[in-house]
Amino acid sequence: MTDRQHAVSSSGRHPERGLDQHAGFDAIVVGAGFAGLYMVYRLRELGLRVRGYEAGDDVGGTWYWNRYPGARCDAESLAYSYSFSPALEQEWQWSERYATQPEILRYIEHVAERFDLRRDFRFSRRVDSARYDAESNLWSITTEAGDRSHARFCIMATGCLSVPLLPDIPGLDDFRGERYQASLWPHHPIDFTGKRVGVIGTGSSAIQAVPVIARQAARLTVFQRTPNFSIPACNEPLDPAFVAEFKRHYREHRELARVGKISGFGGLEAVPREQAPAADSGVLLSDRELETILEQYWNTGGARFIGAIGDTLLNERTNTLVAEFVRERIRRTVHDAETAEALSPTSHPIGTKRICVDTGYYETYNRDNVTLVDVRRHPIARITANGVETEHDQYPLDVLVLATGFDAMTGALLAIDIRGEHGSTLADKWANGPRTYLGLGVSGFPNLFTITGPGSPSVLSNMLISIEQHVDWIADCLGFMQRQGYQRIDADAEAEAGWVAHVNEIANATLFPRAGSWYLGANVPGKPRVFMPYAAGVGPYREVCERVSANGYEGFRFA
Ligand code: NAP
């Protein structure tokens, strides 16, 4: 692919603001994050008339909303970036190994500008319904703002972690201080100086925010229900010589990442710093050998630690040894033994909940102004006007930060009233858990595509790799339909059932189902417990998708 269509917009950031009334397009794309932007780029190349809708008032998706202090990516910036334009990847300069949220947002804005992508989007438009009409073979899409448009194809680029959850704690709305949600953070900086701050949650978001807030606040209290495993990021400025050399081989690095050969953990790292995984199995390693490998990975940092020993997510014994290594590091780092114990995860195998990557998280608990409250032992009774009350204590607060997660993977799709053939709803179809073919199509919902949908590697990978693979696959499929004169594509019910069974089979061969994670929907009361992502890795998954398209899109029906 070339950069031939890269006219820079001269018409400003938001060219048109009027409502779409009964407007017709070839394709509608929902979401202007990494996925939606690239999808629009590819659809334009096919010569299709495209409309994008985005709830936020600008591009960025997850990086538009998640502006909490300390927010940065846990995939390395040189790998967590678009690969579709060789010119773009050569010219963009990342400043750190792991980019901050502001830097990633600047990058996305740059891409939108460089490829003139904003012009096809309408912003501040939350899509609330998408209905398929069999007679016209069109999707009809409405937004909360009142837009009404139709298109042959509807492509959901709605993100996997884009529906924030509030905790079901009594009195949440009674709090009279400042209240912030990590995933809906204000666009202006928040000054915690001199304030008593409480953070509820200890997932990836909180683990990044806590060290930064602690440096400013007068007092920080972290309310932890379940401890998570966190690996030091070992973040650092990128060395220009390293970057220059890396960029000389960018194409090769990208190719390795695409087929899952860079890291045992979905391509989160840019380059292998050692041979990875360092050992296929922990079973035959001596304690000393295991310690040496893990120490090496720990000291170079990042989520790739989970890939150090190849069977960490498959073998219980290996997993226990790796988990114990991390617990030992926590004990070494945190001075207070009781706090160290409370921070040490024991209720799930390491890696079966998304591994966290931090900068100084455990060290933060050595500060005089930071307290950890174990709400498993002392449950939060209520939130009052003045702070948080547990059964034993009161914690007066000026600021309350909620980092309580997302309705992952299915949340954003089910938040839209999606109706397929015969008026059947996606909510009904997925009442017992998501059912897709390849995470790309849903039987009974013709011409609907889900980018990084449930049943694909998505959240178990570097999202950029999975997004680009899905967008390319969809664009190629639409190109195939154009050439063949097809107007309609639908996943075959049998192929879908086979894929769902395969996704479950792969998950059940791992330790993933042992954790009450958001991968399983366990963080949302009443959500069916189904392991949603495809756990075989980006390489094998890509092979399946390529085989499907090479065989005339087997498992899909065209008309
Ligand atoms: P999360 O991992 O789901 O964590 C939510 C936290 O809130 C958990 O500690 C949870 O405790 C706690 N919580 C929820 N309800 C609660 C309640 N009623 N009382 C007390 N605690 C409660 O959410 P997240 O931190 O936003 O991260 C979600 C995902 O987003 C990550 O796993 C990652 O994939 C992605 N993310 C990535 C980055 C990055 O790239 N570095 C940064 C942030 C997020 P329990 O565990 O007990 O439910």
Coordinates of C-alpha atoms and ligand atoms in Angstrom, one line a residue:
M1 CA 0.0 0.0 0.0
T2 CA 1.2 3.5 -0.8
D3 CA 0.7 6.9 0.8
R4 CA -0.8 8.2 -2.4
Q5 CA -4.1 9.5 -0.9
H6 CA -2.6 11.5 1.9
A7 CA -3.9 14.9 1.3
V8 CA -3.9 17.0 4.4
S9 CA -7.2 18.5 5.3
S10 CA -7.3 22.3 4.9
S11 CA -10.8 22.5 6.2
G12 CA -10.1 22.4 9.9
R13 CA -10.7 19.7 12.5
H14 CA -14.5 19.2 12.2
P15 CA -15.4 20.0 8.7
E16 CA -19.2 19.4 9.0
R17 CA -21.4 19.6 12.0
G18 CA -24.9 19.2 10.6
L19 CA -27.1 16.1 11.2
D20 CA -27.1 13.3 8.8
Q21 CA -30.8 13.0 7.8
H22 CA -31.7 9.9 5.8
A23 CA -28.2 10.0 4.4
G24 CA -27.0 7.0 2.4
F25 CA -23.5 5.5 2.4
D26 CA -21.8 2.3 1.4
A27 CA -20.4 1.8 4.9
I28 CA -20.8 3.2 8.3
V29 CA -18.0 2.9 10.8
V30 CA -18.7 3.3 14.5
G31 CA -15.8 4.7 16.5
A32 CA -12.8 6.9 15.7
G33 CA -10.1 5.1 17.7
F34 CA -7.2 3.2 16.1
A35 CA -9.6 0.7 14.5
G36 CA -12.2 3.2 13.1
L37 CA -9.6 5.5 11.6
Y38 CA -7.8 2.8 9.8
M39 CA -11.1 1.2 8.6
V40 CA -12.1 4.5 7.0
Y41 CA -8.7 4.8 5.3
R42 CA -9.1 1.3 3.8
L43 CA -12.7 1.9 2.8
R44 CA -11.8 5.1 1.0
E45 CA -9.2 3.1 -1.0
L46 CA -12.0 0.9 -2.2
G47 CA -13.8 3.9 -3.4
L48 CA -16.6 3.5 -1.0
R49 CA -18.7 6.3 0.5
V50 CA -18.1 6.2 4.2
R51 CA -19.5 7.8 7.3
G52 CA -17.9 7.4 10.7
Y53 CA -19.7 8.2 14.0
E54 CA -17.8 8.9 17.2
A55 CA -19.2 9.6 20.7
G56 CA -16.2 11.7 21.7
D57 CA -15.7 15.2 20.2
D58 CA -12.5 14.1 18.5
V59 CA -10.5 11.1 17.4
G60 CA -8.6 8.8 19.8
G61 CA -11.0 6.2 21.2
T62 CA -9.5 4.7 24.4
W63 CA -6.7 7.3 24.3
Y64 CA -9.3 10.1 24.1
W65 CA -11.1 9.0 27.2
N66 CA -8.5 7.6 29.5
R67 CA -6.6 10.7 30.6
Y68 CA -5.9 9.8 34.2
P69 CA -2.5 10.7 35.7
G70 CA 0.1 8.2 34.7
A71 CA -1.8 6.7 31.8
R72 CA 0.5 5.1 29.3
C73 CA 0.5 2.0 27.1
D74 CA 1.8 -1.3 28.3
A75 CA 2.9 -2.2 24.8
E76 CA 6.1 -0.7 23.5
S77 CA 5.5 2.4 21.4
L78 CA 7.6 1.2 18.4
A79 CA 5.2 -1.8 18.2
Y80 CA 2.0 -0.1 19.4
S81 CA 1.6 2.0 16.3
Y82 CA 0.2 1.7 12.8
S83 CA 2.3 -0.4 10.3
F84 CA 0.2 0.4 7.2
S85 CA 2.2 3.4 6.1
P86 CA 6.0 2.9 5.9
A87 CA 6.3 6.7 5.5
L88 CA 4.4 7.3 8.7
E89 CA 6.4 4.8 10.8
Q90 CA 9.6 6.3 9.6
E91 CA 8.7 9.9 10.3
W92 CA 6.9 9.6 13.7
Q93 CA 9.3 9.9 16.6
W94 CA 8.3 8.2 19.8
S95 CA 10.1 9.6 22.9
E96 CA 9.9 6.7 25.3
R97 CA 9.8 2.9 25.3
Y98 CA 6.2 3.1 26.6
A99 CA 4.4 6.1 25.4
T100 CA 2.2 8.3 27.6
Q101 CA -1.5 8.8 26.9
P102 CA -0.9 12.4 25.6
E103 CA 1.8 11.2 23.2
I104 CA -0.3 8.4 21.8
L105 CA -3.2 10.9 21.4
R106 CA -0.9 13.3 19.6
Y107 CA 0.1 10.4 17.3
I108 CA -3.6 9.5 16.6
E109 CA -4.4 13.2 15.9
H110 CA -1.4 13.3 13.6
V111 CA -2.6 10.3 11.7
A112 CA -6.1 11.7 11.4
E113 CA -4.6 14.9 10.0
R114 CA -2.0 13.4 7.7
F115 CA -4.5 11.1 6.0
D116 CA -7.4 13.6 6.2
L117 CA -9.5 11.1 8.1
R118 CA -11.7 13.5 10.2
R119 CA -13.6 14.6 7.1
D120 CA -15.6 11.4 7.0
F121 CA -16.5 11.4 10.7
R122 CA -19.2 13.1 12.7
F123 CA -18.1 13.7 16.3
S124 CA -20.1 13.9 19.5
R125 CA -22.4 11.3 18.0
R126 CA -23.1 8.2 20.1
V127 CA -24.7 5.5 17.9
D128 CA -27.7 4.1 19.7
S129 CA -29.3 1.8 17.2
A130 CA -28.2 -0.2 14.1
R131 CA -31.0 -2.2 12.3
Y132 CA -30.7 -4.4 9.3
D133 CA -33.5 -4.4 6.7
A134 CA -33.5 -7.6 4.7
E135 CA -35.6 -6.2 1.9
S136 CA -33.3 -3.3 1.0
N137 CA -30.3 -5.1 2.4
L138 CA -29.3 -2.0 4.2
W139 CA -28.3 -1.1 7.8
S140 CA -30.1 1.8 9.3
I141 CA -28.1 3.7 11.9
T142 CA -29.2 6.3 14.4
T143 CA -27.3 8.4 16.9
E144 CA -28.5 10.0 20.2
A145 CA -28.0 13.3 18.5
G146 CA -30.7 12.5 16.0
D147 CA -28.7 11.4 12.9
R148 CA -30.4 8.8 10.8
S149 CA -28.4 7.2 7.9
H150 CA -28.2 3.9 6.1
A151 CA -25.5 1.9 4.5
R152 CA -24.9 -1.5 3.0
F153 CA -22.2 -2.3 5.6
C154 CA -22.0 -1.5 9.3
I155 CA -18.6 -1.9 10.8
M156 CA -18.2 -1.7 14.6
A157 CA -14.9 -0.2 15.7
T158 CA -16.3 0.4 19.2
G159 CA -13.3 -0.9 21.2
C160 CA -13.0 -3.7 23.8
L161 CA -12.7 -1.6 26.9
S162 CA -14.9 1.4 26.2
V163 CA -17.9 1.0 28.5
P164 CA -16.8 2.2 32.0
L165 CA -18.2 0.5 35.1
L166 CA -19.1 2.2 38.3
P167 CA -18.9 0.2 41.5
D168 CA -22.1 -0.9 43.2
I169 CA -21.2 0.7 46.5
P170 CA -24.0 2.3 48.5
G171 CA -23.9 6.1 48.7
L172 CA -21.6 6.7 45.7
D173 CA -23.6 9.8 44.7
D174 CA -23.6 11.1 48.2
F175 CA -19.9 12.1 48.1
R176 CA -19.5 15.9 48.2
G177 CA -15.8 16.1 47.3
E178 CA -14.4 15.8 43.8
R179 CA -15.1 12.5 42.1
Y180 CA -13.3 11.3 39.0
Q181 CA -13.5 8.1 36.9
A182 CA -10.2 7.0 35.4
S183 CA -11.8 6.1 32.1
L184 CA -13.7 9.4 31.8
W185 CA -11.1 11.7 33.0
P186 CA -11.5 15.5 32.6
H187 CA -9.5 17.2 29.8
H188 CA -7.9 19.6 32.3
P189 CA -5.2 18.6 34.8
I190 CA -6.4 17.8 38.3
D191 CA -4.3 19.2 41.1
F192 CA -4.1 16.8 44.1
T193 CA -1.7 19.1 46.1
G194 CA -2.6 19.1 49.8
K195 CA -5.6 16.9 49.3
R196 CA -6.8 13.6 50.8
V197 CA -7.3 11.3 47.9
G198 CA -9.0 7.8 47.8
V199 CA -8.6 5.4 44.8
I200 CA -11.0 2.5 44.5
G201 CA -9.6 -0.3 42.3
T202 CA -6.2 -1.9 41.7
G203 CA -6.3 -2.9 38.1
S204 CA -4.0 -1.6 35.3
S205 CA -5.5 1.9 35.5
A206 CA -5.1 2.4 39.2
I207 CA -1.6 0.8 39.2
Q208 CA -0.5 3.5 36.8
A209 CA -2.3 6.3 38.6
V210 CA -1.4 5.5 42.2
P211 CA 2.4 6.4 42.1
V212 CA 1.7 9.7 40.3
I213 CA -1.2 10.8 42.6
A214 CA 0.9 9.8 45.7
R215 CA 3.6 12.2 44.7
Q216 CA 1.2 15.1 44.8
A217 CA -1.5 14.3 47.3
A218 CA -1.3 15.1 51.1
R219 CA -2.6 11.6 51.7
L220 CA -3.5 8.7 49.4
T221 CA -5.7 5.8 50.5
V222 CA -6.0 2.9 48.0
F223 CA -9.0 0.6 48.5
Q224 CA -8.0 -2.8 47.1
R225 CA -10.4 -5.7 46.7
T226 CA -8.2 -8.1 44.7
P227 CA -4.4 -7.6 44.4
N228 CA -3.0 -7.9 40.8
F229 CA 0.4 -9.0 39.6
S230 CA 2.4 -6.1 38.3
I231 CA 5.7 -6.1 36.4
P232 CA 8.1 -3.1 36.4
A233 CA 7.9 -1.3 33.0
C234 CA 11.6 -0.3 33.1
N235 CA 10.5 2.6 31.0
E236 CA 13.2 4.8 29.5
P237 CA 13.7 7.5 26.9
L238 CA 14.3 5.8 23.5
D239 CA 17.9 6.0 22.4
P240 CA 18.0 7.7 18.9
A241 CA 20.7 5.2 17.7
F242 CA 18.5 2.3 18.8
V243 CA 15.5 3.8 17.0
A244 CA 17.5 4.5 13.8
E245 CA 18.7 0.9 13.7
F246 CA 15.2 -0.4 14.6
K247 CA 13.6 1.7 11.8
R248 CA 16.0 0.3 9.3
H249 CA 14.4 -3.0 9.9
Y250 CA 10.9 -1.9 10.7
R251 CA 9.3 -4.0 8.0
E252 CA 11.0 -7.2 9.3
H253 CA 10.0 -6.3 12.9
R254 CA 6.4 -5.8 11.8
E255 CA 6.3 -9.1 9.9
L256 CA 7.6 -11.0 13.0
A257 CA 5.0 -9.3 15.2
R258 CA 2.2 -10.1 12.8
V259 CA 2.8 -13.8 12.9
G260 CA 3.4 -13.8 16.7
K261 CA 7.1 -14.3 16.6
I262 CA 8.2 -11.3 18.6
S263 CA 7.0 -12.2 22.0
G264 CA 5.1 -14.9 23.7
F265 CA 2.5 -12.3 24.7
G266 CA 0.8 -11.1 21.6
G267 CA 3.4 -8.7 20.3
L268 CA 3.5 -6.1 23.1
E269 CA 7.2 -5.6 22.7
A270 CA 9.0 -4.0 19.9
V271 CA 12.1 -6.3 19.7
P272 CA 13.0 -9.4 21.5
R273 CA 15.6 -8.5 24.1
E274 CA 16.5 -12.1 24.6
Q275 CA 15.4 -15.2 22.9
A276 CA 11.8 -15.4 23.8
P277 CA 10.4 -17.4 25.4
A278 CA 13.6 -18.2 27.3
A279 CA 12.4 -21.7 28.1
D280 CA 9.5 -23.7 26.6
S281 CA 8.5 -25.1 30.0
G282 CA 9.3 -24.5 33.6
V283 CA 8.7 -28.1 34.5
L284 CA 12.2 -29.3 33.8
L285 CA 14.0 -26.2 35.0
S286 CA 15.9 -26.2 38.3
D287 CA 14.9 -23.4 40.7
R288 CA 18.2 -21.7 39.9
E289 CA 17.6 -21.8 36.2
L290 CA 14.1 -20.5 36.6
E291 CA 15.2 -17.7 38.9
T292 CA 17.9 -16.7 36.4
I293 CA 15.5 -16.4 33.5
L294 CA 12.7 -14.6 35.4
E295 CA 15.2 -12.2 36.9
Q296 CA 16.5 -11.3 33.4
Y297 CA 12.9 -10.7 32.2
W298 CA 12.0 -8.8 35.4
N299 CA 15.0 -6.6 35.1
T300 CA 14.3 -5.7 31.5
G301 CA 10.6 -5.1 32.3
G302 CA 7.2 -5.3 30.7
A303 CA 4.3 -7.7 30.1
R304 CA 6.6 -9.9 28.1
F305 CA 7.6 -11.3 31.5
I306 CA 4.6 -13.6 31.2
G307 CA 6.2 -15.1 28.1
A308 CA 9.5 -15.8 29.7
I309 CA 8.6 -19.4 30.3
G310 CA 6.5 -20.8 27.5
D311 CA 4.0 -22.8 29.5
T312 CA 3.2 -20.2 32.2
L313 CA -0.4 -19.9 31.1
L314 CA -0.7 -23.7 30.5
N315 CA 1.0 -25.5 33.3
E316 CA 0.0 -25.0 36.9
R317 CA 3.3 -25.8 38.4
T318 CA 5.2 -23.4 36.2
N319 CA 2.6 -20.8 36.9
T320 CA 3.0 -21.2 40.6
L321 CA 6.7 -20.8 40.4
V322 CA 6.4 -17.7 38.3
A323 CA 3.8 -16.2 40.6
E324 CA 5.9 -17.0 43.6
F325 CA 8.8 -15.1 42.0
V326 CA 6.7 -12.0 41.7
R327 CA 5.3 -12.4 45.3
E328 CA 8.9 -12.6 46.5
R329 CA 9.7 -9.4 44.6
I330 CA 6.7 -7.7 46.3
R331 CA 7.9 -8.8 49.7
R332 CA 11.4 -7.5 48.9
T333 CA 10.1 -4.2 47.7
V334 CA 7.4 -3.3 50.3
H335 CA 8.8 -2.6 53.7
D336 CA 5.7 -3.2 55.8
A337 CA 5.1 -7.0 55.9
E338 CA 1.4 -6.8 56.3
T339 CA 1.0 -4.4 53.3
A340 CA 3.3 -6.7 51.3
E341 CA 1.1 -9.6 52.1
A342 CA -2.0 -7.8 51.2
L343 CA -0.5 -6.7 47.8
S344 CA 0.5 -10.3 47.0
P345 CA -2.1 -12.0 44.7
T346 CA -3.0 -15.5 45.6
S347 CA -6.5 -15.9 44.2
H348 CA -5.7 -16.4 40.6
P349 CA -2.8 -17.8 38.5
I350 CA -0.4 -15.1 37.2
G351 CA -1.3 -13.9 33.8
T352 CA -4.9 -15.1 33.9
K353 CA -6.0 -11.6 34.7
R354 CA -4.4 -9.0 32.5
I355 CA -0.9 -8.5 33.8
C356 CA -0.2 -5.0 34.9
V357 CA 2.9 -3.0 34.1
D358 CA 4.0 -0.2 36.5
T359 CA 6.4 2.4 37.3
G360 CA 7.1 2.4 41.0
Y361 CA 3.7 0.9 42.1
Y362 CA 4.9 -1.3 44.9
E363 CA 7.5 1.2 46.0
T364 CA 4.7 3.8 46.5
Y365 CA 3.5 1.8 49.5
N366 CA 6.7 2.7 51.3
R367 CA 5.7 6.4 51.3
D368 CA 4.4 7.9 54.6
N369 CA 1.4 9.4 52.9
V370 CA 0.1 6.2 51.4
T371 CA -2.2 3.6 53.0
L372 CA -3.5 0.4 51.5
V373 CA -7.0 -0.7 52.7
D374 CA -7.7 -4.4 52.1
V375 CA -11.5 -4.2 51.4
R376 CA -11.7 -8.0 51.2
R377 CA -10.9 -8.0 55.0
H378 CA -12.6 -4.8 55.7
P379 CA -15.4 -4.3 53.1
I380 CA -16.5 -0.8 52.1
A381 CA -19.8 -0.3 53.9
R382 CA -20.7 2.9 52.1
I383 CA -19.6 6.1 50.6
T384 CA -20.7 9.2 52.5
A385 CA -20.7 12.9 51.9
N386 CA -17.2 13.0 53.4
G387 CA -15.4 9.9 52.2
V388 CA -15.3 6.1 52.5
E389 CA -16.5 4.0 55.4
T390 CA -15.5 0.5 56.0
E391 CA -16.9 -1.7 58.8
H392 CA -14.1 -0.5 61.1
D393 CA -12.9 2.8 59.9
Q394 CA -13.7 6.1 58.3
Y395 CA -11.6 7.6 55.6
P396 CA -12.3 11.3 55.1
L397 CA -11.5 12.3 51.5
D398 CA -11.4 15.5 49.4
V399 CA -11.1 13.5 46.1
L400 CA -12.4 10.1 45.1
V401 CA -10.9 8.3 42.1
L402 CA -12.8 5.3 40.7
A403 CA -10.7 2.9 38.6
T404 CA -13.2 0.2 38.6
G405 CA -12.9 -1.2 35.1
F406 CA -15.1 -1.8 32.0
D407 CA -17.8 -4.0 30.6
A408 CA -15.3 -5.5 28.3
M409 CA -15.5 -6.8 24.8
T410 CA -19.3 -7.1 24.5
G411 CA -20.3 -4.0 26.5
A412 CA -20.0 -1.4 23.7
L413 CA -21.7 -3.7 21.1
L414 CA -24.6 -4.5 23.4
A415 CA -25.0 -0.8 24.4
I416 CA -26.2 -0.3 20.8
D417 CA -29.6 -1.7 19.9
I418 CA -28.3 -4.0 17.1
R419 CA -31.0 -5.9 15.2
G420 CA -30.3 -8.3 12.4
E421 CA -32.5 -10.4 10.2
H422 CA -36.1 -10.8 11.2
G423 CA -35.6 -8.1 13.9
S424 CA -33.6 -10.4 16.1
T425 CA -31.4 -8.5 18.6
L426 CA -27.8 -9.1 19.3
A427 CA -28.6 -8.9 23.0
D428 CA -30.9 -11.9 22.6
K429 CA -28.4 -13.8 20.5
W430 CA -25.6 -13.2 23.0
A431 CA -27.8 -13.8 26.2
N432 CA -25.6 -16.7 27.1
G433 CA -22.3 -15.2 25.9
P434 CA -21.0 -13.8 22.6
R435 CA -21.2 -16.0 19.5
T436 CA -19.2 -14.9 16.5
Y437 CA -17.5 -16.4 13.5
L438 CA -13.8 -15.5 13.9
G439 CA -14.7 -12.5 16.0
L440 CA -15.5 -10.8 12.7
G441 CA -19.0 -11.7 11.8
V442 CA -22.2 -12.7 13.6
S443 CA -24.6 -15.2 11.9
G444 CA -28.0 -13.6 11.3
F445 CA -26.5 -10.1 11.2
P446 CA -25.5 -9.8 7.5
N447 CA -23.0 -7.1 6.4
L448 CA -22.1 -6.4 10.0
F449 CA -18.4 -6.6 11.0
T450 CA -16.9 -6.4 14.4
I451 CA -13.3 -5.2 14.6
T452 CA -11.4 -7.2 17.3
G453 CA -14.7 -8.7 18.4
P454 CA -15.1 -11.5 20.9
G455 CA -13.7 -14.7 19.6
S456 CA -10.6 -13.0 18.2
P457 CA -7.2 -12.5 20.0
S458 CA -7.9 -8.7 20.5
V459 CA -7.2 -8.0 24.2
L460 CA -4.7 -10.8 24.5
S461 CA -2.5 -9.2 21.9
N462 CA -1.0 -5.9 21.0
M463 CA -4.3 -4.2 19.9
L464 CA -2.7 -2.5 16.9
I465 CA -1.6 -5.8 15.4
S466 CA -5.1 -7.3 15.8
I467 CA -6.8 -4.1 14.6
E468 CA -4.8 -3.9 11.4
Q469 CA -5.3 -7.6 10.7
H470 CA -9.1 -7.3 11.1
V471 CA -9.3 -4.1 9.1
D472 CA -7.2 -5.5 6.3
W473 CA -9.3 -8.7 6.3
I474 CA -12.6 -6.8 6.2
A475 CA -11.3 -4.5 3.4
D476 CA -10.1 -7.4 1.4
C477 CA -13.4 -9.2 1.9
L478 CA -15.3 -6.1 0.7
G479 CA -12.9 -5.9 -2.3
F480 CA -13.7 -9.6 -3.1
M481 CA -17.4 -8.8 -2.9
Q482 CA -17.0 -5.8 -5.2
R483 CA -15.2 -8.0 -7.8
Q484 CA -17.8 -10.8 -7.5
G485 CA -20.8 -8.5 -7.5
Y486 CA -22.0 -9.7 -4.1
Q487 CA -24.1 -7.4 -2.0
R488 CA -24.5 -9.5 1.1
I489 CA -22.3 -11.5 3.4
D490 CA -23.4 -13.5 6.4
A491 CA -21.6 -15.9 8.7
D492 CA -22.9 -19.5 8.4
A493 CA -24.5 -20.6 11.7
E494 CA -22.7 -23.9 11.6
A495 CA -19.3 -22.3 11.0
E496 CA -20.0 -19.9 13.9
A497 CA -21.0 -22.8 16.2
G498 CA -17.7 -24.5 15.3
W499 CA -15.7 -21.4 16.0
V500 CA -17.3 -20.8 19.3
A501 CA -16.6 -24.4 20.4
H502 CA -13.0 -24.0 19.2
V503 CA -12.5 -20.7 21.1
N504 CA -13.8 -22.4 24.3
E505 CA -11.6 -25.5 23.7
I506 CA -8.5 -23.3 23.4
A507 CA -9.4 -21.3 26.5
N508 CA -10.1 -24.5 28.5
A509 CA -6.6 -25.8 27.6
T510 CA -5.1 -22.8 29.4
L511 CA -5.3 -21.5 33.0
F512 CA -7.3 -18.5 31.9
P513 CA -10.7 -19.8 33.1
R514 CA -9.3 -20.1 36.6
A515 CA -9.6 -16.4 37.2
G516 CA -12.7 -14.3 37.8
S517 CA -11.4 -11.8 35.2
W518 CA -13.0 -9.4 32.8
Y519 CA -11.9 -11.7 30.0
L520 CA -14.7 -14.0 31.4
G521 CA -17.2 -11.2 32.1
A522 CA -16.8 -11.9 35.9
N523 CA -16.5 -8.2 36.8
V524 CA -20.0 -7.4 35.6
P525 CA -22.9 -8.7 37.8
G526 CA -25.2 -11.0 35.8
K527 CA -22.9 -11.2 32.7
P528 CA -22.5 -14.7 31.3
R529 CA -19.2 -16.3 32.2
V530 CA -17.7 -17.1 28.9
F531 CA -14.0 -16.6 28.0
M532 CA -14.3 -14.0 25.3
P533 CA -10.9 -13.6 23.5
Y534 CA -9.3 -16.3 21.3
A535 CA -6.3 -17.5 23.3
A536 CA -4.3 -19.3 20.6
G537 CA -2.2 -16.2 19.7
V538 CA -2.1 -13.8 16.8
G539 CA 0.0 -16.1 14.5
P540 CA -2.3 -19.1 14.5
Y541 CA -5.3 -16.8 14.3
R542 CA -4.0 -15.0 11.3
E543 CA -3.4 -18.3 9.6
V544 CA -7.0 -19.3 10.2
C545 CA -8.3 -16.0 8.7
E546 CA -6.0 -16.3 5.7
R547 CA -7.1 -19.9 5.1
V548 CA -10.7 -18.8 5.3
S549 CA -10.2 -16.1 2.7
A550 CA -8.0 -18.2 0.5
N551 CA -10.8 -20.8 0.4
G552 CA -13.4 -18.3 -0.9
Y553 CA -14.3 -17.1 2.6
E554 CA -15.4 -20.5 3.8
G555 CA -17.9 -20.3 6.6
F556 CA -19.5 -17.2 5.1
R557 CA -22.4 -17.1 2.7
F558 CA -22.7 -14.5 0.0
A559 CA -25.5 -13.2 -2.1
Ligands
NAP1 P1 -9.8 -3.6 36.0 O1 -8.6 -4.3 35.6 O2 -11.1 -4.3 35.7 O3 -9.7 -3.2 37.5 C1 -10.8 -2.7 38.2 C2 -10.5 -2.7 39.6 O4 -11.6 -2.1 40.3 C3 -10.3 -4.0 40.2 O5 -9.2 -3.9 41.1 C4 -11.6 -4.4 40.9 O6 -11.5 -5.3 42.0 C5 -11.9 -3.0 41.4 N1 -13.3 -2.9 41.8 C6 -14.4 -2.9 40.9 N2 -15.5 -2.8 41.6 C7 -15.2 -2.6 42.9 C8 -15.9 -2.5 44.1 N3 -17.3 -2.4 44.1 N4 -15.2 -2.3 45.3 C9 -13.9 -2.4 45.3 N5 -13.1 -2.6 44.2 C10 -13.8 -2.7 43.0 O7 -9.9 -2.2 35.3 P2 -8.7 -1.2 34.7 O8 -7.7 -1.0 35.7 O9 -9.4 0.0 34.2 O10 -8.1 -2.0 33.6 C11 -8.9 -2.7 32.6 C12 -8.1 -3.1 31.4 O11 -7.8 -2.0 30.6 C13 -6.7 -3.7 31.7 O12 -6.8 -5.0 32.2 C14 -6.0 -3.5 30.5 O13 -6.3 -4.4 29.5 C15 -6.5 -2.1 30.0 N6 -5.7 -1.0 30.5 C16 -4.4 -1.0 29.9 C17 -3.5 -0.1 30.3 C18 -2.2 0.0 29.7 O14 -2.0 -0.2 28.6 N7 -1.2 0.2 30.5 C19 -3.9 0.8 31.3 C20 -5.1 0.8 31.9 C21 -6.0 -0.2 31.4 P3 -11.7 -6.8 41.7 O15 -10.5 -7.3 40.9 O16 -11.8 -7.4 43.1 O17 -13.0 -6.9 40.9

